[in-house]
CSV table of C-alpha atoms in Angstrom, one decimal:
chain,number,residue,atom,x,y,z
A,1,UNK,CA,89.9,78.3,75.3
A,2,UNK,CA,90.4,81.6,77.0
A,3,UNK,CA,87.5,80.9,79.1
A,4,UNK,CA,89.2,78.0,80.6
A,5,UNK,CA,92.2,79.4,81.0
A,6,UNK,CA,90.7,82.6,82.7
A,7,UNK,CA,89.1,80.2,85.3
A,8,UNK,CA,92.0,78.3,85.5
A,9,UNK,CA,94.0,81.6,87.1
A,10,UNK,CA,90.5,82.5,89.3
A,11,UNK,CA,90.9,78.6,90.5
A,12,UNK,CA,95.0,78.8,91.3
A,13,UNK,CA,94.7,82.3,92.2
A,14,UNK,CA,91.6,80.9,94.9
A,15,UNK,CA,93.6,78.5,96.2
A,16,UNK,CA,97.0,80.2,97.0
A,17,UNK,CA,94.6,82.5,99.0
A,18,UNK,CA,92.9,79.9,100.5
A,19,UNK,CA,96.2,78.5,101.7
A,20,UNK,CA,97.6,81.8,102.9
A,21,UNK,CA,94.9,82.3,105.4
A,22,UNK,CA,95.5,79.9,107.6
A,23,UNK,CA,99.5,81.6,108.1
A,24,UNK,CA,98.3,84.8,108.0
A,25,UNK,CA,95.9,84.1,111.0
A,26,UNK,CA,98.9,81.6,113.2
A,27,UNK,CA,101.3,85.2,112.8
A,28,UNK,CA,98.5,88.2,113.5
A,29,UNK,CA,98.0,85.5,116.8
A,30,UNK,CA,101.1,85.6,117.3
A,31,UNK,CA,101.9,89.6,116.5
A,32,UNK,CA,99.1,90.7,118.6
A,33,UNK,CA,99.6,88.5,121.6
A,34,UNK,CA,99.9,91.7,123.3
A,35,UNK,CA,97.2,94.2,122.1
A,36,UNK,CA,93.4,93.9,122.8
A,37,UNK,CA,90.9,92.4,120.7
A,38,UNK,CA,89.9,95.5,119.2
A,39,UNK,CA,92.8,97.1,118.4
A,40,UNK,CA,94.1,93.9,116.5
A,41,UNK,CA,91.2,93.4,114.6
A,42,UNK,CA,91.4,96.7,113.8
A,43,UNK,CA,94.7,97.0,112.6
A,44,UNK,CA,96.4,93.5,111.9
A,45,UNK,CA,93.8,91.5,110.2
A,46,UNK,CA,92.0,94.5,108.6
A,47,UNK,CA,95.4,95.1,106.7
A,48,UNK,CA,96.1,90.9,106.2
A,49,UNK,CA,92.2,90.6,105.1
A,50,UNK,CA,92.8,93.2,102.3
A,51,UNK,CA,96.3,91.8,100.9
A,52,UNK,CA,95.0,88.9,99.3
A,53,UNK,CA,92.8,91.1,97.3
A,54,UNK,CA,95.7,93.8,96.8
A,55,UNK,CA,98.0,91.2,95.2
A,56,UNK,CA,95.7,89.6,93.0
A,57,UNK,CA,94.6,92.8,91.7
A,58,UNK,CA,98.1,93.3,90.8
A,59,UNK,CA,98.5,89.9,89.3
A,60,UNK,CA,95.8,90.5,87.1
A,61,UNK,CA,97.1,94.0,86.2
A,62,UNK,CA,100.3,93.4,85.4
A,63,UNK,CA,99.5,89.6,83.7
């Protein structure tokens, strides 16, 4: 029973992520309508790319 619960949370957890991405990647469009290519790859989506991972870390700390 844990087992399926524990992939239950990896499968919700997957697709709130999933979903997320596509936002995240309309506003870093739309925040770095000004800045070249490589500066917003380096800075916007390096830091949005690394959230997801951030906050699920969390969720699984604190849960």
């Amino acid at each position: 029973m844990a087992i399926l619960t524990s992939l239950g949370l990896i499968l919700i957890t997957c697709i709130i992520i999933w979903r997320a991405c596509d936002g995240f990647e309309m506003a870093s469009n739309y925040l770095g309508r000004n800045m070249k290519e490589g500066i917003k790859g380096a800075t916007i989506n390096a830091i949005g790319s690394s959230l997801p991972e951030l906050f699920t870390t969390l969720f699984f700390y604190l849960f």
